[in-house]
XYZ file of N, CA and C in Angstrom:
498
model
N 35.085 -67.400 143.364
C 35.986 -66.180 143.289
C 35.134 -65.202 143.849
N 35.835 -64.414 144.717
C 34.860 -63.169 145.317
C 35.345 -62.213 144.288
N 34.367 -61.550 143.818
C 34.514 -60.574 142.620
C 33.499 -59.367 142.736
N 34.029 -58.096 142.257
C 33.005 -56.998 142.338
C 33.735 -55.987 141.548
N 32.961 -55.029 140.964
C 33.690 -53.793 140.304
C 33.676 -52.862 141.424
N 33.390 -53.200 142.665
C 33.529 -52.286 143.863
C 34.757 -53.110 144.713
N 36.191 -52.193 144.727
C 37.048 -52.588 145.477
C 36.802 -52.775 146.764
N 35.957 -51.659 147.165
C 35.489 -51.805 148.637
C 34.985 -53.041 149.136
N 33.992 -53.622 148.170
C 33.594 -54.772 148.436
C 34.279 -55.793 148.738
N 35.302 -55.986 147.625
C 36.162 -57.283 147.899
C 37.176 -56.976 149.099
N 37.550 -55.688 149.264
C 38.424 -55.445 150.485
C 37.925 -55.569 151.836
N 36.346 -55.921 151.739
C 35.834 -55.982 152.892
C 35.798 -57.488 153.053
N 35.699 -58.343 152.010
C 35.886 -59.916 152.276
C 37.310 -60.098 152.575
N 38.314 -59.706 151.998
C 39.511 -59.662 152.276
C 39.738 -59.558 153.930
N 39.407 -58.367 154.160
C 39.657 -58.153 155.711
C 39.107 -59.093 156.858
N 37.711 -59.501 156.226
C 37.269 -60.644 156.976
C 37.837 -62.160 156.914
N 38.341 -62.223 155.896
C 39.012 -63.424 155.707
C 40.650 -63.518 156.460
N 41.284 -62.314 156.436
C 42.447 -61.954 157.330
C 42.099 -62.257 158.790
N 41.001 -61.525 159.362
C 40.594 -61.409 160.383
C 40.354 -63.280 160.911
N 39.781 -64.017 160.349
C 39.370 -65.172 160.406
C 40.769 -66.224 160.525
N 41.586 -65.801 159.581
C 43.112 -66.389 159.675
C 43.542 -66.348 160.818
N 43.416 -65.021 161.475
C 44.276 -65.095 162.880
C 43.379 -65.661 164.016
N 42.209 -65.796 163.813
C 41.385 -66.632 164.816
C 41.737 -68.288 164.780
N 41.855 -68.585 163.263
C 42.262 -69.989 163.260
C 43.766 -70.376 163.663
N 44.818 -69.218 163.509
C 45.919 -69.553 163.987
C 45.890 -69.813 165.462
N 44.983 -69.179 166.166
C 44.926 -69.183 167.734
C 44.303 -70.825 167.989
N 43.831 -71.292 167.019
C 43.022 -72.514 167.295
C 44.107 -73.724 167.059
N 44.941 -73.409 166.233
C 46.216 -74.596 165.666
C 46.680 -74.245 164.253
N 47.249 -74.956 163.659
C 47.911 -74.753 162.357
C 46.789 -74.387 161.254
N 47.022 -73.839 160.388
C 46.097 -73.718 159.098
C 46.236 -74.900 158.139
N 45.275 -75.125 157.207
C 45.265 -76.189 156.373
C 46.430 -76.075 155.807
N 47.019 -77.247 155.015
C 48.229 -77.346 154.221
C 48.255 -76.479 152.934
N 47.009 -76.336 152.193
C 46.960 -75.668 151.194
C 46.382 -74.264 151.392
N 46.640 -73.741 152.817
C 46.269 -72.235 153.252
C 47.107 -71.366 152.243
N 46.882 -70.147 152.059
C 47.548 -69.058 151.361
C 48.390 -68.361 152.404
N 49.618 -67.998 152.052
C 50.570 -67.192 152.739
C 49.730 -65.758 153.048
N 49.273 -65.162 151.702
C 48.811 -63.949 152.048
C 47.302 -63.717 151.102
N 46.580 -63.070 151.831
C 45.320 -62.703 150.731
C 45.095 -61.393 150.542
N 44.730 -61.075 149.159
C 44.820 -59.562 148.528
C 43.593 -59.522 147.770
N 43.351 -58.242 147.435
C 42.435 -57.684 146.272
C 43.429 -57.183 145.412
N 43.119 -57.603 144.164
C 43.762 -57.168 142.662
C 42.705 -56.905 141.838
N 42.660 -56.026 140.927
C 41.995 -55.470 139.929
C 42.166 -56.782 138.811
N 41.143 -57.413 138.342
C 41.098 -58.363 137.457
C 42.137 -57.916 136.064
N 42.126 -56.614 135.728
C 42.633 -56.069 134.620
C 44.087 -56.044 134.830
N 44.784 -56.194 135.992
C 46.103 -56.226 136.305
C 46.574 -57.643 136.180
N 45.834 -58.580 136.493
C 46.227 -59.806 136.317
C 46.185 -60.302 134.510
N 45.106 -59.946 133.838
C 45.043 -59.783 132.721
C 46.146 -59.287 131.965
N 46.695 -58.229 132.289
C 47.844 -57.519 131.889
C 49.119 -58.208 131.761
N 49.384 -59.065 133.002
C 50.376 -59.856 133.199
C 50.235 -61.424 132.370
N 49.106 -61.643 132.189
C 48.753 -62.908 131.519
C 49.020 -62.787 130.016
N 47.979 -61.790 129.532
C 47.866 -61.709 128.109
C 48.747 -60.380 127.150
N 48.952 -59.432 128.130
C 49.473 -58.464 127.455
C 51.073 -58.133 127.643
N 51.535 -59.145 128.400
C 53.105 -59.050 128.792
C 53.810 -60.123 127.487
N 53.881 -59.657 126.343
C 54.481 -60.526 125.305
C 55.959 -60.224 125.193
N 56.536 -59.220 125.708
C 58.143 -59.201 125.965
C 58.671 -59.013 127.612
N 60.016 -59.539 127.720
C 60.396 -59.473 128.920
C 59.929 -58.174 129.763
N 60.413 -57.069 128.829
C 60.194 -55.769 129.525
C 58.602 -55.629 129.779
N 57.720 -55.992 128.935
C 56.266 -55.915 129.358
C 55.931 -56.821 130.484
N 56.462 -57.885 130.814
C 55.936 -58.990 131.764
C 56.726 -58.311 133.290
N 57.938 -57.751 133.097
C 58.386 -57.098 133.983
C 57.700 -55.961 134.629
N 57.159 -55.281 133.803
C 56.472 -53.928 134.164
C 54.861 -54.724 134.684
N 54.712 -55.645 134.209
C 53.244 -56.007 134.584
C 53.470 -56.562 135.940
N 54.301 -57.351 136.248
C 54.636 -58.176 137.438
C 55.108 -57.130 138.552
N 55.857 -56.115 138.365
C 56.148 -54.936 139.058
C 54.684 -54.340 139.719
N 54.000 -54.188 138.441
C 52.476 -53.424 139.029
C 51.848 -54.283 139.931
N 51.724 -55.629 139.898
C 50.959 -56.450 140.554
C 51.832 -56.610 142.100
N 53.037 -56.472 142.130
C 54.004 -56.867 143.351
C 53.682 -55.507 144.135
N 53.744 -54.519 143.587
C 53.608 -53.137 144.319
C 52.044 -53.025 144.860
N 51.162 -53.398 144.157
C 49.734 -53.556 144.744
C 49.491 -54.405 145.977
N 50.503 -55.570 145.612
C 50.063 -56.497 146.919
C 50.926 -55.958 148.242
N 51.943 -55.448 147.795
C 52.967 -54.652 148.698
C 52.125 -53.752 149.637
N 51.448 -52.954 148.961
C 50.427 -52.055 149.626
C 49.473 -52.453 150.439
N 49.289 -53.922 150.432
C 48.173 -54.511 151.192
C 48.909 -55.195 152.227
N 50.164 -55.149 152.374
C 50.895 -55.878 153.522
C 51.599 -57.115 153.163
N 51.836 -57.589 151.945
C 52.405 -58.613 151.501
C 53.928 -58.205 151.465
N 54.639 -59.063 152.439
C 56.282 -58.317 152.599
C 57.032 -58.862 151.432
N 57.289 -57.850 150.562
C 57.793 -57.863 149.073
C 58.809 -56.882 149.178
N 60.180 -57.505 148.943
C 61.311 -56.560 148.885
C 61.518 -55.923 147.315
N 60.821 -54.565 147.218
C 60.588 -54.094 145.710
C 62.089 -53.698 145.585
N 63.051 -53.559 146.328
C 64.461 -52.805 145.831
C 65.235 -53.699 144.898
N 64.992 -54.935 144.779
C 65.901 -55.962 143.832
C 64.944 -56.124 142.528
N 65.253 -57.276 142.015
C 64.577 -57.731 140.816
C 63.571 -58.333 141.203
N 62.380 -57.826 140.640
C 61.036 -58.473 141.029
C 60.547 -58.640 139.681
N 60.603 -60.130 139.272
C 59.940 -60.453 137.956
C 59.417 -61.882 138.018
N 59.123 -62.472 138.988
C 58.619 -64.002 138.970
C 57.257 -63.955 139.592
N 56.188 -63.675 138.981
C 54.883 -64.087 139.590
C 54.281 -65.013 138.584
N 53.836 -66.005 138.905
C 53.082 -67.127 138.374
C 51.616 -67.229 138.503
N 50.828 -67.351 137.640
C 49.583 -67.410 137.676
C 49.200 -68.625 137.782
N 48.276 -69.311 138.935
C 47.902 -70.455 139.088
C 46.818 -70.856 138.278
N 46.575 -72.357 138.182
C 45.763 -72.803 137.329
C 44.124 -72.534 137.470
N 43.673 -72.252 138.634
C 42.365 -71.702 138.744
C 42.003 -70.489 138.214
N 43.121 -69.580 138.535
C 43.109 -68.298 137.895
C 43.001 -68.353 136.546
N 44.075 -68.875 136.096
C 44.050 -68.972 134.745
C 43.039 -69.151 134.077
N 42.100 -70.478 134.547
C 40.923 -70.861 133.933
C 39.729 -69.707 134.092
N 39.710 -68.863 135.176
C 38.797 -68.039 135.483
C 39.124 -66.744 134.266
N 40.428 -66.491 134.109
C 40.801 -65.411 133.171
C 40.179 -65.591 131.721
N 40.151 -66.852 131.568
C 39.760 -67.163 130.136
C 38.164 -67.365 129.956
N 37.526 -67.671 130.989
C 36.023 -67.747 131.435
C 35.373 -66.342 131.193
N 36.192 -65.476 131.779
C 35.616 -64.062 132.044
C 36.235 -63.139 131.110
N 36.808 -63.737 130.111
C 37.594 -62.860 129.225
C 36.276 -61.740 128.337
N 35.331 -62.127 128.070
C 34.303 -61.193 127.394
C 33.387 -60.911 128.581
N 33.536 -60.701 129.819
C 32.325 -60.476 130.768
C 32.326 -58.704 130.642
N 31.039 -58.580 130.855
C 31.069 -56.845 130.723
C 31.601 -55.983 131.905
N 31.907 -56.778 133.045
C 32.561 -56.134 133.954
C 34.217 -56.445 134.085
N 34.737 -57.179 132.886
C 36.185 -57.505 132.903
C 37.195 -56.530 133.402
N 37.008 -55.191 132.877
C 37.742 -54.329 133.078
C 37.794 -53.555 134.287
N 36.605 -53.743 134.830
C 36.050 -53.108 136.415
C 36.365 -54.031 137.406
N 36.227 -55.327 137.305
C 36.246 -56.172 138.565
C 37.364 -56.331 139.262
N 37.402 -56.498 140.555
C 38.404 -56.958 141.597
C 38.144 -58.118 142.060
N 39.317 -58.775 142.176
C 39.350 -60.216 142.852
C 40.002 -60.524 143.973
N 39.484 -61.322 144.785
C 40.010 -61.873 146.002
C 40.959 -62.861 145.546
N 42.455 -62.727 145.971
C 43.288 -63.577 145.200
C 44.134 -64.498 146.771
N 44.679 -65.478 146.246
C 45.634 -66.292 147.131
C 46.783 -65.835 146.707
N 47.736 -65.545 147.804
C 49.204 -65.238 147.254
C 50.235 -66.244 147.885
N 50.906 -66.980 147.203
C 51.861 -67.901 147.805
C 53.161 -67.673 147.830
N 53.847 -67.546 148.654
C 55.230 -67.395 148.895
C 56.099 -68.568 148.336
N 56.469 -68.782 147.309
C 57.255 -69.767 146.744
C 58.833 -69.595 146.564
N 59.324 -68.794 147.252
C 60.663 -68.367 147.256
C 61.678 -69.536 147.758
N 61.193 -70.099 148.622
C 61.987 -71.504 149.385
C 62.312 -72.375 148.151
N 61.578 -72.342 147.182
C 61.447 -73.504 145.981
C 62.623 -73.066 145.036
N 63.091 -71.467 145.070
C 64.105 -71.104 144.066
C 64.830 -70.220 144.740
N 66.107 -69.788 144.262
C 66.830 -68.786 144.887
C 66.483 -67.374 144.761
N 65.540 -67.206 143.617
C 65.068 -65.724 143.494
C 63.537 -65.813 144.042
N 63.347 -64.564 144.519
C 61.848 -64.236 145.040
C 60.889 -64.962 143.989
N 60.010 -65.861 144.355
C 58.943 -66.280 143.460
C 57.466 -66.364 144.073
N 56.611 -65.820 143.455
C 55.038 -65.701 144.132
C 54.278 -66.448 142.851
N 53.351 -67.247 143.423
C 52.435 -67.709 142.741
C 50.885 -66.956 143.191
N 50.054 -66.533 142.192
C 48.864 -66.025 142.686
C 47.942 -66.760 142.224
N 46.534 -67.084 142.856
C 45.742 -68.037 142.348
C 44.506 -67.723 142.978
N 43.376 -68.562 142.948
C 41.981 -68.466 143.176
C 41.492 -69.907 144.105
N 40.991 -69.976 145.120
C 40.690 -71.152 145.856
C 40.186 -72.200 144.807
N 40.435 -73.409 145.035
C 39.761 -74.348 144.311
C 40.193 -75.718 144.658
N 39.715 -77.074 144.127
C 39.828 -78.134 144.539
C 38.623 -79.237 144.088
N 38.813 -80.298 144.763
C 37.513 -81.192 144.189
C 36.603 -81.386 145.186
N 35.111 -81.739 144.657
C 34.281 -82.150 145.769
C 34.561 -83.300 146.468
N 34.130 -83.266 147.702
C 34.001 -84.631 148.440
C 33.001 -85.340 147.984
N 32.783 -86.772 147.912
C 31.813 -87.458 147.861
C 30.538 -86.924 148.487
N 29.367 -87.119 147.512
C 28.217 -86.487 148.206
C 27.936 -85.069 148.496
N 28.952 -84.305 148.067
C 28.984 -82.671 148.442
C 28.584 -82.154 147.153
N 27.650 -81.215 147.492
C 27.225 -80.139 146.317
C 28.464 -79.358 145.694
N 28.133 -78.836 144.787
C 29.312 -77.806 144.092
C 29.344 -76.673 145.104
N 28.325 -76.020 145.496
C 28.257 -74.882 146.428
C 29.006 -75.276 147.849
N 28.680 -76.489 148.311
C 29.300 -76.852 149.418
C 30.944 -76.992 149.329
N 31.325 -77.700 148.344
C 32.633 -77.829 147.957
C 33.495 -76.490 147.729
N 32.686 -75.727 146.921
C 33.437 -74.359 146.963
C 33.671 -73.613 148.024
N 32.273 -73.624 148.907
C 32.804 -72.763 150.228
C 33.832 -73.674 151.067
N 33.911 -75.092 151.110
C 34.895 -75.735 151.917
C 36.501 -75.077 151.507
N 36.791 -75.333 150.318
C 37.946 -75.119 149.619
C 38.242 -73.591 149.841
N 37.140 -72.660 149.925
C 37.639 -71.286 149.944
C 37.921 -71.345 151.302
N 37.226 -71.703 152.321
C 37.631 -71.568 153.982
C 38.992 -72.485 154.227
N 39.404 -73.658 153.604
C 40.608 -74.230 153.738
C 41.645 -73.228 153.275
N 41.533 -72.757 152.243
C 42.671 -72.031 151.555
C 42.927 -70.488 151.865
N 41.783 -69.860 152.443
C 41.756 -68.574 152.916
C 41.213 -68.163 153.891
N 40.481 -68.911 154.708
C 39.694 -68.972 155.868
C 38.265 -68.160 155.832
N 37.982 -67.883 154.518
C 36.765 -67.257 154.477
C 35.542 -67.885 154.283
N 34.951 -67.616 155.422
C 33.326 -68.417 155.395
C 32.347 -67.744 154.610
N 32.013 -68.361 153.464
C 31.069 -67.880 152.598
C 29.605 -67.896 153.036
N 28.904 -66.765 153.038
C 27.574 -66.921 153.417
C 26.715 -66.811 152.299
N 25.679 -68.015 152.136
C 24.812 -67.918 151.329
C 23.991 -66.657 150.881
N 23.993 -65.809 151.542
C 23.150 -64.498 151.226
C 24.241 -63.815 150.422
N 25.395 -63.832 150.311
C 26.132 -63.096 149.381
C 26.051 -63.409 147.979
N 25.467 -64.536 147.725
C 25.434 -65.190 146.450
C 24.462 -64.323 145.569
N 24.678 -63.517 144.336
C 23.841 -62.969 143.837
C 22.919 -63.904 142.874
N 21.710 -63.753 142.799
C 20.784 -64.472 142.093
C 20.269 -63.841 140.988
N 20.450 -64.510 139.601
C 20.113 -63.969 138.639
C 18.398 -63.697 138.214
N 17.967 -62.476 137.774
C 16.637 -62.249 137.754
C 16.504 -62.248 136.542
């Protein structure tokens, strides 16, 4: 997961990924699991959708917030109609739980994948998630993570980006 308390840092990674998407499109088709869109979203906004939306109205409000946020980043969302179907993918669901008590949980921004699943239903339907998948035989966890990230959002992870604990 690309995460930072600085939205500008995550926006920089988003813009790099979007640029790399365009380069890959010129070479040929994208990977079958590639996201339709890539966005930066505050983790707290996703948490509101997941944990705080206990009533239909609260879910609708949280969904609309996320959709408006993604729309401002170029995701083609028609905000004039009913917008109440955003699903959280299982990788994001897991990371929300793992980071529940992190010190930066309220300030972190995440680089997310956005899938337009509208064709599977009659109403607009979106899934937001994080890259993920299985390691290939003999592949390190880091190598598997970087491969999945590149396959699903075209972002090439540089080892120098990784923060080392001190």
